Coordinates of C-alpha atoms in Angstrom, one line a residue:
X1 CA 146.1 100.1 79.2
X2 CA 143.0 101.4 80.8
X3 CA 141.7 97.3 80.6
X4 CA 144.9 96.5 82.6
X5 CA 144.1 99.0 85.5
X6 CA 140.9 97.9 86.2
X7 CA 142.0 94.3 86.0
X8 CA 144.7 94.5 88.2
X9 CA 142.3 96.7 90.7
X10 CA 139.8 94.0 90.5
X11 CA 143.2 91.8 91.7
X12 CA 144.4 93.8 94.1
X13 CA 141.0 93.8 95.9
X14 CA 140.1 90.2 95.7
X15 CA 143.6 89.6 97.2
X16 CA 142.6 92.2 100.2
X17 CA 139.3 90.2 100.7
X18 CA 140.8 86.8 100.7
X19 CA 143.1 88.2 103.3
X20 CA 140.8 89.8 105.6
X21 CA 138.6 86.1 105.4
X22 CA 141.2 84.6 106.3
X23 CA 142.2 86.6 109.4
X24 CA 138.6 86.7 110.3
X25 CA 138.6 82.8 110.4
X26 CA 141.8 82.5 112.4
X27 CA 140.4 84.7 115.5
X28 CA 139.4 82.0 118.1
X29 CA 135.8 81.9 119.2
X30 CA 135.3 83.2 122.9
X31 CA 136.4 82.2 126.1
X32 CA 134.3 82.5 129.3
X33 CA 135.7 81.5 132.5
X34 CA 133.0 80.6 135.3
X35 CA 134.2 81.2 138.8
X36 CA 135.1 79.2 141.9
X37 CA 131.7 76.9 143.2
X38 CA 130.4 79.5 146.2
X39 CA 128.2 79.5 148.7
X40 CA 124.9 81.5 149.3
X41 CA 122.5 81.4 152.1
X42 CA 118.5 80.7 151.0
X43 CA 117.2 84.2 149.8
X44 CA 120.5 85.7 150.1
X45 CA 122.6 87.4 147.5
X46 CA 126.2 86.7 146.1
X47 CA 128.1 88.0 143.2
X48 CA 129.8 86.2 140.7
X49 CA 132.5 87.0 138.0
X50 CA 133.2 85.8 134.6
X51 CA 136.4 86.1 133.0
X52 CA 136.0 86.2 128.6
X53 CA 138.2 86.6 125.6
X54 CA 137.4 87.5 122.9
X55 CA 139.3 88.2 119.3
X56 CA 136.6 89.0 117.6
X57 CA 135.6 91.9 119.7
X58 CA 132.6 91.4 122.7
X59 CA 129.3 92.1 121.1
X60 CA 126.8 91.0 124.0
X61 CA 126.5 88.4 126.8
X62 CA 123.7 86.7 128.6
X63 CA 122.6 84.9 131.7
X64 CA 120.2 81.8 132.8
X65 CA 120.0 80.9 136.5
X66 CA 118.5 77.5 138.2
X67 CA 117.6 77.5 141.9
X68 CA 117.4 81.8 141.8
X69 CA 117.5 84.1 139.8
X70 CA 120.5 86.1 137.9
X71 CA 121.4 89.6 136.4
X72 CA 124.6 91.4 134.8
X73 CA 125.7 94.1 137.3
X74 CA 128.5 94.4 135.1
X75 CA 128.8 94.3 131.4
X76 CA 131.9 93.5 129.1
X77 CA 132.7 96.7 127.0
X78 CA 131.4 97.0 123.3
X79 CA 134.4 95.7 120.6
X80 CA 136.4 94.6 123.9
X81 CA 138.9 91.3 123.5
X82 CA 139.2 90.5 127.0
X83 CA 137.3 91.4 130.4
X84 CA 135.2 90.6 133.3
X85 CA 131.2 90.3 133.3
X86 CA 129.5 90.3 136.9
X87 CA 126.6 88.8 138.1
X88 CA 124.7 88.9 141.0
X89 CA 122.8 85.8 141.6
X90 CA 119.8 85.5 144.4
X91 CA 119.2 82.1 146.1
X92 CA 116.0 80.5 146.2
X93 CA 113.8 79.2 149.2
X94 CA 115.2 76.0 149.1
X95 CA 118.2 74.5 150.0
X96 CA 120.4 72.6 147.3
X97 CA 122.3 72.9 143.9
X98 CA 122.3 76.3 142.1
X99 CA 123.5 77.4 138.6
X100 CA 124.3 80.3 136.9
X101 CA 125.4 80.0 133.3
X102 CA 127.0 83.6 131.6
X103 CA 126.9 83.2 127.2
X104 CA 129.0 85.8 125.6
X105 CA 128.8 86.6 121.9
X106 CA 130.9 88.3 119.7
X107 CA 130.9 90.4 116.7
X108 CA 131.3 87.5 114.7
X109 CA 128.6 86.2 116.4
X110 CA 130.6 83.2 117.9
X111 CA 129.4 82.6 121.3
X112 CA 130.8 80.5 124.4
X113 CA 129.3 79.7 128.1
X114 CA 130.3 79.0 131.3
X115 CA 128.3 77.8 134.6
X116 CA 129.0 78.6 138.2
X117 CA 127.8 76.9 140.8
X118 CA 126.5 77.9 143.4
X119 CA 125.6 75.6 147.2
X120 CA 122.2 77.3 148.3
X121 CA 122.4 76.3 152.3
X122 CA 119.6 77.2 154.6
X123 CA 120.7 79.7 157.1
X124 CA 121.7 78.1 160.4
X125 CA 120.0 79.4 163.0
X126 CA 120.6 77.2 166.2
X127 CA 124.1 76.9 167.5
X128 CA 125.5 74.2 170.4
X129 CA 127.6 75.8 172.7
X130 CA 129.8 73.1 174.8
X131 CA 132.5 75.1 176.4
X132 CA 134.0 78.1 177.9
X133 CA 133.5 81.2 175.7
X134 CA 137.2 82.2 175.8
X135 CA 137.1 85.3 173.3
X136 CA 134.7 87.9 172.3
X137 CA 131.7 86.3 170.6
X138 CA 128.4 88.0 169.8
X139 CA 125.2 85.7 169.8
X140 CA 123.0 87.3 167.3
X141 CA 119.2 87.9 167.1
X142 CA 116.8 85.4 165.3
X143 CA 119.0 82.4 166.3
X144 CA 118.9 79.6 169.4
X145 CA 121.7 79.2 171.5
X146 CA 121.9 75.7 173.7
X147 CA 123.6 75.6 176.6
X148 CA 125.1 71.9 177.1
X149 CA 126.7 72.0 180.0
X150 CA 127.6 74.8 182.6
X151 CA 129.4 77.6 180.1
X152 CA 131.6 80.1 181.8
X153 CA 132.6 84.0 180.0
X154 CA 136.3 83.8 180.9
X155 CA 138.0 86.9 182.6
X156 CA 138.9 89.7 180.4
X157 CA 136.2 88.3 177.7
X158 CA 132.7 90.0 176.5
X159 CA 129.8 88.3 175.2
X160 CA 127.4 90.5 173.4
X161 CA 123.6 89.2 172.9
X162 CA 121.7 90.6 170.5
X163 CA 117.6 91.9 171.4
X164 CA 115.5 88.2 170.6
X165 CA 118.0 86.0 170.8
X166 CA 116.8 82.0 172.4
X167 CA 119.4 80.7 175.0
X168 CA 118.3 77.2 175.9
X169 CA 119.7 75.1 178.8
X170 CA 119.3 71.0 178.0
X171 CA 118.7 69.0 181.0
X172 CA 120.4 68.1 183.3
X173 CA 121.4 67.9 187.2
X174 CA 124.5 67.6 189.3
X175 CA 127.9 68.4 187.6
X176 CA 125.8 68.4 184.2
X177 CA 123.3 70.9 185.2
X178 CA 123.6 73.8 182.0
X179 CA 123.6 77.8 183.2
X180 CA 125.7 80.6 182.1
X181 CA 128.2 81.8 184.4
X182 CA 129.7 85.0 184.0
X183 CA 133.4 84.9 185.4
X184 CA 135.0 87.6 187.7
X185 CA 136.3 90.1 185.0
X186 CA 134.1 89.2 182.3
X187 CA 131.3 90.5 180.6
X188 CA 127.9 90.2 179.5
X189 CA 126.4 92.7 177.4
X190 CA 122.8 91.5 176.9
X191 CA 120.3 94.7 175.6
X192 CA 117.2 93.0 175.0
X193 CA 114.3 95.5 174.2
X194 CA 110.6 95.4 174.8
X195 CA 109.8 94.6 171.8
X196 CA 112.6 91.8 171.2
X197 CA 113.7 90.4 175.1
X198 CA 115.9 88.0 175.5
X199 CA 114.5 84.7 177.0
X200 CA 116.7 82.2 178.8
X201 CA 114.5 78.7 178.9
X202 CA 114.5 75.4 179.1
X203 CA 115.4 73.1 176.1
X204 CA 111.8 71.8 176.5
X205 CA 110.6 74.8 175.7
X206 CA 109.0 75.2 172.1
X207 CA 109.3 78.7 172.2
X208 CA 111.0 80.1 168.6
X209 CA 112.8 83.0 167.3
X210 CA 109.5 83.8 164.8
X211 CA 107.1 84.0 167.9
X212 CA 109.8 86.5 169.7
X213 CA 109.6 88.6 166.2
X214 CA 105.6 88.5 165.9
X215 CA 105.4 89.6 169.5
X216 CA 104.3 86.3 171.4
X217 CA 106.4 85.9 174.2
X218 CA 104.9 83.2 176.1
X219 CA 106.0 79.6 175.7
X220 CA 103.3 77.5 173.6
X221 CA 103.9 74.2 175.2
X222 CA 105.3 74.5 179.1
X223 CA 103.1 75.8 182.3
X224 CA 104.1 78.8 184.5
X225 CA 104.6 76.6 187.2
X226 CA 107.0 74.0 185.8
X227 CA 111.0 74.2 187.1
X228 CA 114.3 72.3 187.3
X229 CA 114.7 72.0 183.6
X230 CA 117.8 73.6 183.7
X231 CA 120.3 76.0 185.3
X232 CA 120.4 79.8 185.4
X233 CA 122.3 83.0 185.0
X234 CA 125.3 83.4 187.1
X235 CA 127.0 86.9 187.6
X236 CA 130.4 87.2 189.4
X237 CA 131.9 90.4 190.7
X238 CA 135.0 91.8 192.7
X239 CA 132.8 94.2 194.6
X240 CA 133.3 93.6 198.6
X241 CA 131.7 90.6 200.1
X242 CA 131.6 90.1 204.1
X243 CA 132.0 86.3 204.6
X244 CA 134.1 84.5 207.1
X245 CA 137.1 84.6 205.8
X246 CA 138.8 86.6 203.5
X247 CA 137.0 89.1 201.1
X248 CA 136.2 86.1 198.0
X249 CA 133.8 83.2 198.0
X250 CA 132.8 80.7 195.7
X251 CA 129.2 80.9 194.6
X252 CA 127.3 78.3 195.8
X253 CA 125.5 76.4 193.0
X254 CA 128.7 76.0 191.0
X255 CA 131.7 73.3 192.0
X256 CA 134.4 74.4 194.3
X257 CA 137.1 73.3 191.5
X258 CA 135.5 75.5 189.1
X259 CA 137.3 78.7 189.5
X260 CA 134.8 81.1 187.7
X261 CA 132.4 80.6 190.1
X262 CA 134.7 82.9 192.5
X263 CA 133.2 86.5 193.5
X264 CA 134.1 89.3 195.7
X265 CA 136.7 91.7 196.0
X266 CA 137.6 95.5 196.4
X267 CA 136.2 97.3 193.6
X268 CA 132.5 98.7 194.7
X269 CA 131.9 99.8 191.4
X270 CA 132.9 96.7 189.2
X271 CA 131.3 96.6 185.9
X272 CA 129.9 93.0 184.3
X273 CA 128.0 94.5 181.8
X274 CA 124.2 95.1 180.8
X275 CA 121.6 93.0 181.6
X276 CA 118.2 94.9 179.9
X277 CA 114.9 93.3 179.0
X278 CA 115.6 89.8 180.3
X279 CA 113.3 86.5 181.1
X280 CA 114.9 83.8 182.8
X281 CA 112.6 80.8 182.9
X282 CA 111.8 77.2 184.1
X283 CA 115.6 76.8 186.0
X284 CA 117.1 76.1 189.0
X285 CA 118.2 72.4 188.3
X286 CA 119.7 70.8 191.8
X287 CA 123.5 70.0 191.5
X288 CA 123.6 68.4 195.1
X289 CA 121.6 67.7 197.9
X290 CA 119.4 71.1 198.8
X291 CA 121.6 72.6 196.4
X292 CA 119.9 74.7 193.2
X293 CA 120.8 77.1 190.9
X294 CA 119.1 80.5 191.3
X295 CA 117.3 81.8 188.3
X296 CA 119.6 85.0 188.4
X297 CA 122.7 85.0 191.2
X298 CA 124.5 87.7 191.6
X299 CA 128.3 87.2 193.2
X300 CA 130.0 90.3 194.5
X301 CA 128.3 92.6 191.6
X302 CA 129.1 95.6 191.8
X303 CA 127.9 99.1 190.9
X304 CA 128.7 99.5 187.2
X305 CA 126.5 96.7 186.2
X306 CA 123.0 97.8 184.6
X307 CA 120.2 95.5 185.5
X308 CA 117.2 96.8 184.5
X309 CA 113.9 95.2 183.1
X310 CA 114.2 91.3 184.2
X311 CA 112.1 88.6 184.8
X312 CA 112.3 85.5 186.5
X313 CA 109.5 82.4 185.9
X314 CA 109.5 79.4 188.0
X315 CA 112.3 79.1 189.0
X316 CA 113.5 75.8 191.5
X317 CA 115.5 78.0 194.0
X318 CA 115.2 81.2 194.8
X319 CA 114.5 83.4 191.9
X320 CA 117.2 86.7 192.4
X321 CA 119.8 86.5 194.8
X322 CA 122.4 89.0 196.0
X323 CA 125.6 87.8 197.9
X324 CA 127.4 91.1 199.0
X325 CA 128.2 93.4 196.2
X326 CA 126.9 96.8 195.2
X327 CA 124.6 96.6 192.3
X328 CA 121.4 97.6 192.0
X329 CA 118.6 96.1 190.3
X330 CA 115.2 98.5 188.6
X331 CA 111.8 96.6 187.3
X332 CA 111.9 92.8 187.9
X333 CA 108.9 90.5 188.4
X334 CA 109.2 87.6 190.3
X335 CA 106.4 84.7 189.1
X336 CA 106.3 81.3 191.1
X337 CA 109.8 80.5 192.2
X338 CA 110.1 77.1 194.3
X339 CA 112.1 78.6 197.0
X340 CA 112.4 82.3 197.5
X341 CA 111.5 85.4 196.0
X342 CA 114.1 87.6 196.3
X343 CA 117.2 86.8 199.1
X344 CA 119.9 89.0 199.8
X345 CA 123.3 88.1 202.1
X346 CA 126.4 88.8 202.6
X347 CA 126.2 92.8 202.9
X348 CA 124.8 93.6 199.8
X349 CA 124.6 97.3 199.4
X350 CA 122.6 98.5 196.5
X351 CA 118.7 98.8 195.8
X352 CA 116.0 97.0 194.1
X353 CA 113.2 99.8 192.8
X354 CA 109.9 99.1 191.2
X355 CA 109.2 95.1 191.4
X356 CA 106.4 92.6 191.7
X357 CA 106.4 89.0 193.1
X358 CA 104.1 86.8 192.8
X359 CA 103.5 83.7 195.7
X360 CA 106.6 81.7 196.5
X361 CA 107.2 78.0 197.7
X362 CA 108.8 79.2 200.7
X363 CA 109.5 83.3 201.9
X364 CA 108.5 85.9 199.5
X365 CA 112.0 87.2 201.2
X366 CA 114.4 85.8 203.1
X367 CA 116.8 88.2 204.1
X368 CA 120.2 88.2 205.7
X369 CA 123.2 90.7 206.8
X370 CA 126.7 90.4 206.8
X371 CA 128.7 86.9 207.8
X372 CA 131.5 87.0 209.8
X373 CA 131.6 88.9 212.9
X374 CA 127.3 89.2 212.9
X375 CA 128.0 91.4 216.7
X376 CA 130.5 93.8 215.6
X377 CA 128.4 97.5 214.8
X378 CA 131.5 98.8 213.0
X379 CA 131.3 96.0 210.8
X380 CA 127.6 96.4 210.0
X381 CA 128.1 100.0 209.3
X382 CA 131.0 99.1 206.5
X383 CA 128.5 97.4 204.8
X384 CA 125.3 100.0 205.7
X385 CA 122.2 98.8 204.0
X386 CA 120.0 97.9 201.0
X387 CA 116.6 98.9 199.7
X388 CA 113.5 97.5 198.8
X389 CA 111.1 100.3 197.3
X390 CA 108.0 100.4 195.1
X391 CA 106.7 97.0 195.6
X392 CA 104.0 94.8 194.7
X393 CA 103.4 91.4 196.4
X394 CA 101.2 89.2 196.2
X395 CA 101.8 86.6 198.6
X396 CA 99.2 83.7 197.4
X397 CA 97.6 82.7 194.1
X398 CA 95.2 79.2 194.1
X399 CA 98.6 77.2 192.7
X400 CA 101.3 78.5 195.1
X401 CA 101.2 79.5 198.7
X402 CA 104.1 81.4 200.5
X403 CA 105.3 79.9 203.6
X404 CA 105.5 84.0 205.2
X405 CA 105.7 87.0 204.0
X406 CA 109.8 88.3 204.9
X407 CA 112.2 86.3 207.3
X408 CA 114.9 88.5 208.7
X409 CA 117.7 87.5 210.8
X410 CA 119.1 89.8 213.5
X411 CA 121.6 91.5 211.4
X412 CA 119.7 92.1 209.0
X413 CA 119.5 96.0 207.7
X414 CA 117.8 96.9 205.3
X415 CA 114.8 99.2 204.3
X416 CA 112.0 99.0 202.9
X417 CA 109.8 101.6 201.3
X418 CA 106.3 101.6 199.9
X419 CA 105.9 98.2 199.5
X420 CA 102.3 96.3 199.5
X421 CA 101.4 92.9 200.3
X422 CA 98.0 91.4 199.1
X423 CA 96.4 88.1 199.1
X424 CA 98.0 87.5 202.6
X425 CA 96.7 84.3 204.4
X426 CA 96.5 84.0 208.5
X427 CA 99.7 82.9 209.7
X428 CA 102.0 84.8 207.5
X429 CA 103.7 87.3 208.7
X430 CA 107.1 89.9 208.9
X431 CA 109.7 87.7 211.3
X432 CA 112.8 87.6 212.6
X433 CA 114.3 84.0 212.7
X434 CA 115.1 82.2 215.8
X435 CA 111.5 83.0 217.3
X436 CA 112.8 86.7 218.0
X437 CA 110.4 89.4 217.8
X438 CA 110.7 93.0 215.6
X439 CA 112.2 95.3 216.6
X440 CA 113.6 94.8 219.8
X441 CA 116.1 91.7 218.8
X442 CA 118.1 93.1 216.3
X443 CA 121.4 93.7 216.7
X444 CA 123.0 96.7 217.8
X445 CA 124.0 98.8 214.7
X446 CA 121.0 97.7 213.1
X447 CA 118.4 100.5 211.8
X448 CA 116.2 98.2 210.1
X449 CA 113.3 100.3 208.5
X450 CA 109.7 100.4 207.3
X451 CA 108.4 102.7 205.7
X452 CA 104.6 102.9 204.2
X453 CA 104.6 98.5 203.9
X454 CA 101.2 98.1 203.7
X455 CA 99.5 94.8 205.0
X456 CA 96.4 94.3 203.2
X457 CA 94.8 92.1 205.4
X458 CA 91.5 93.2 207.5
X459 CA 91.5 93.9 210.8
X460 CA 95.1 94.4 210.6
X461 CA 96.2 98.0 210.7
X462 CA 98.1 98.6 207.1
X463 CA 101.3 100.2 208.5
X464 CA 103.4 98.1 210.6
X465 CA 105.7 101.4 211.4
X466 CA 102.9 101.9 213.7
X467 CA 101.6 105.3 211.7
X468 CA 98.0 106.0 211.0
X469 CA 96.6 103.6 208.3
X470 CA 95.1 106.2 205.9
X471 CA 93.0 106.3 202.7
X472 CA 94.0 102.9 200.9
X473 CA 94.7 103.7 197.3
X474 CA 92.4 102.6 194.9
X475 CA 96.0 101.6 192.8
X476 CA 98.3 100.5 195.9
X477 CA 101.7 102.6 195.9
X478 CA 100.6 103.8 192.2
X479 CA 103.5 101.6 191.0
X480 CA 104.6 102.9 187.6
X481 CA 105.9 99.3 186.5
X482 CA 108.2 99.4 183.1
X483 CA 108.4 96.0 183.6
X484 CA 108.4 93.1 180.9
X485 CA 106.0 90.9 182.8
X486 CA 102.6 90.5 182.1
X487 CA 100.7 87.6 184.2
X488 CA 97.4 86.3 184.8
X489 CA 96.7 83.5 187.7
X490 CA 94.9 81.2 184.7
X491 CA 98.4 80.1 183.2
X492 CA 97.3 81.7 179.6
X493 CA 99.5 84.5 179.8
X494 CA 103.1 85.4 180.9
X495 CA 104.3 87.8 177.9
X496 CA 107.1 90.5 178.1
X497 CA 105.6 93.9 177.7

């Protein structure tokens, strides 16, 4: 009886053994699912999850890459028959076919793979831009931006651009000549810094995002002098204008069917944005007969607008001009423009503080009043005066020589304070147009001022508002300039600082 017993144990077990074998051998081997093909940028990071099964119970997984490198962020879970394993997977330095393949094992140590692949694309860094900018859009730093033709910020849109950002105009002149215009009701909100401006060139110029980055600002391939590649930077506003008729305009430089290019209005204190740590360079291409594109025009801008910190390089036309509005402008340098330095019409009120230009194809400033009724007082008093304070000039270099040194007309008011000429040569001189003579021919109404402009010329007294000349100092008007220019008259240098 005991023999039986142990027999029919022995039975029993082998019967239990068999069974278990066979259920072990029925489990299905594991599954791994490899996920969608993706995309990754060069050097950039994605992640990437595997779907398994697994009857036999997860034991452990592993992971190869090709073209980067991979690790498990997320592991399946010991004895588990289903789950997800995550990896993240870093691209490579070069552009082209990646893989990641995921092996999981399990604890009957049947295994299965899966590969994902993976696009590694370089990171695009320049970007066409062929039409109106009709919706918020944000133009980022350490990328190019081409202009290909004249682009216009819609009303009611903003366009942000980031500190180092490239914004390059291709050639062209007439109805193709590239700028950025930015419509009545629009916005540009472009913060550059000192140590990453924002350059507006030509497409000619070789400049790149890495030299902005490293701190080399100047462009490796084009001279100061050179202008007319392409367009320029066109602001419009609805702050008051005085014209002829009505209270709008359209600015010159842009097509009368284009109906961005119209400024003016009621609102003194209009807002177009920020404008900080700016270099606008090699522009002004003609789009008609004596027609150019300033390097920075300002339409009926009014008073909400920050312009601080801006520089304009050889420029064709004039290099800033006002037309009426309200804004005011703190730390620009003017270098080598083909026309003008800085002109101002059409009763612009605001002030231009702490600036430095540097010789001019024409008038270091040509400066007008109001349009319209030129005789009536009351109507120069609505539009009272601007400013011109803490300058530097130098009216000649051995490359460019300035036809004179500011050209008024009789309705001209404005003031200026502490400003200094230097490198003046005989003939040029402060004048009134017309042949008239200061200050007895200008208009009643007109209060035309000047205040310490100093003429440093010899055997000419400094102060042309007749007061004694004084000590000369050694640093004329001590000129605290936070400006992002930094020139030498050899060509090597024009950085932002």
């Amino acid at each position: 009886m005991k023999r039986f017993l142990i027999y029919s144990l022995i039975a029993t077990m082998a019967i239990f053994t068999s069974c278990k074998k066979d259920d072990d051998e029925q489990k299905k081997a594991p599954r791994v699912t490899s996920p969608a093909v993706q995309e990754a940028l060069t050097g950039a990071s994605v992640e990437l999850s595997f779907a398994y099964t697994a009857e036999g119970g997860f034991k452990s997984s592993g992971v190869a890459a090709t073209n980067g490198t991979a690790t498990i962020t997320t592991d399946g879970s010991a004895g588990a028959t289903s789950g997800t394993i995550v990896v993240n997977f870093t691209a490579g330095s070069s552009a082209g076919a990646g893989a990641v393949t995921l092996t999981v094992t399990d604890e009957l140590n049947e295994s299965d793979d899966a590969t994902a692949v993976i696009n590694v694309v370089e990171e695009q860094t320049t970007f066409y831009i062929s039409g109106n900018i009709t919706e918020d859009a944000t133009w980022e730093t350490g990328k190019v931006y081409i202009l290909q033709s004249r682009i216009a910020v819609v009303d009611g849109v903003t366009l942000t651009i980031e500190p180092g950002v490239i914004v390059k105009g291709e050639a062209g002149t007439g109805v193709n000549a590239t700028a950025l215009l930015i419509a009545q009701g629009a916005k540009l909100m472009a913060e550059g810094t000192a140590d990453l401006p924002i350059i507006f060139t030509s497409i000619a110029d070789e400049i790149t995002p890495e030299q902005i980055a490293a701190g080399d600002f100047k462009s490796p391939n084009l001279d100061i002098t050179q202008n007319g590649l392409w367009g320029g930077l066109l602001v419009m506003g609805k702050a008051p204008i005085s014209v002829a008729d009505g209270n709008t305009a359209q600015i010159e430089g842009i097509p009368s069917t284009d109906v961005n290019g119209r400024y003016g209005g009621d609102d003194p204190d209009d807002n177009s944005g920020v404008f900080k740590y700016i270099s606008l360079r090699h522009g002004g291409s003609n789009i008609g007969e004596g027609n150019e594109i300033n390097g920075l025009t300002l339409g009926g801008v009014g008073s909400g607008t920050v312009i601080e910190n801006i520089e304009v390089i050889a420029n064709q036309d004039d290099a800033i001009e006002w037309f009426g509005g309200t804004v005011d402008v703190k730390n620009a340098v003017v270098v080598y423009p083909g026309d003008d330095g800085m002109d101002a019409d059409q009763g612009w009120n605001g002030t231009c503080d702490n600036f430095v230009i540097i010789a001019t194809d024409d008038h270091l400033f040509e400066l007008d009043g109001i349009e319209g009724d030129k005789n009536d007082p009351a109507v120069i008093a609505e539009f009272g005066a601007y400013t011109f304070k803490n300058g530097y000039v130098i009216a000649n270099t051995e490359d460019v020589t300035s036809s004179d040194l500011i050209n008024l007309d009789p309705e001209t008011f404005v003031h200026f304070e502490n400003i200094f000429f230097t490198a003046i040569e005989d003939g040029q001189q402060i004048t009134l147009k017309g042949a008239l003579t200061l200050p007895d021919d200008f208009l009643p109404g007109v209060e035309t001022s000047f205040t310490n402009v100093v003429l440093n010329v010899a055997d000419v007294a400094p102060y042309i508002d007749g007061t004694a000349p004084g000590v000369q100092p050694e640093q004329p008007l001590q000129i605290h300039l936070q400006l992002i220019c930094q020139y030498s008259a050899g060509h090597g240098r024009n950085r932002l600082d």
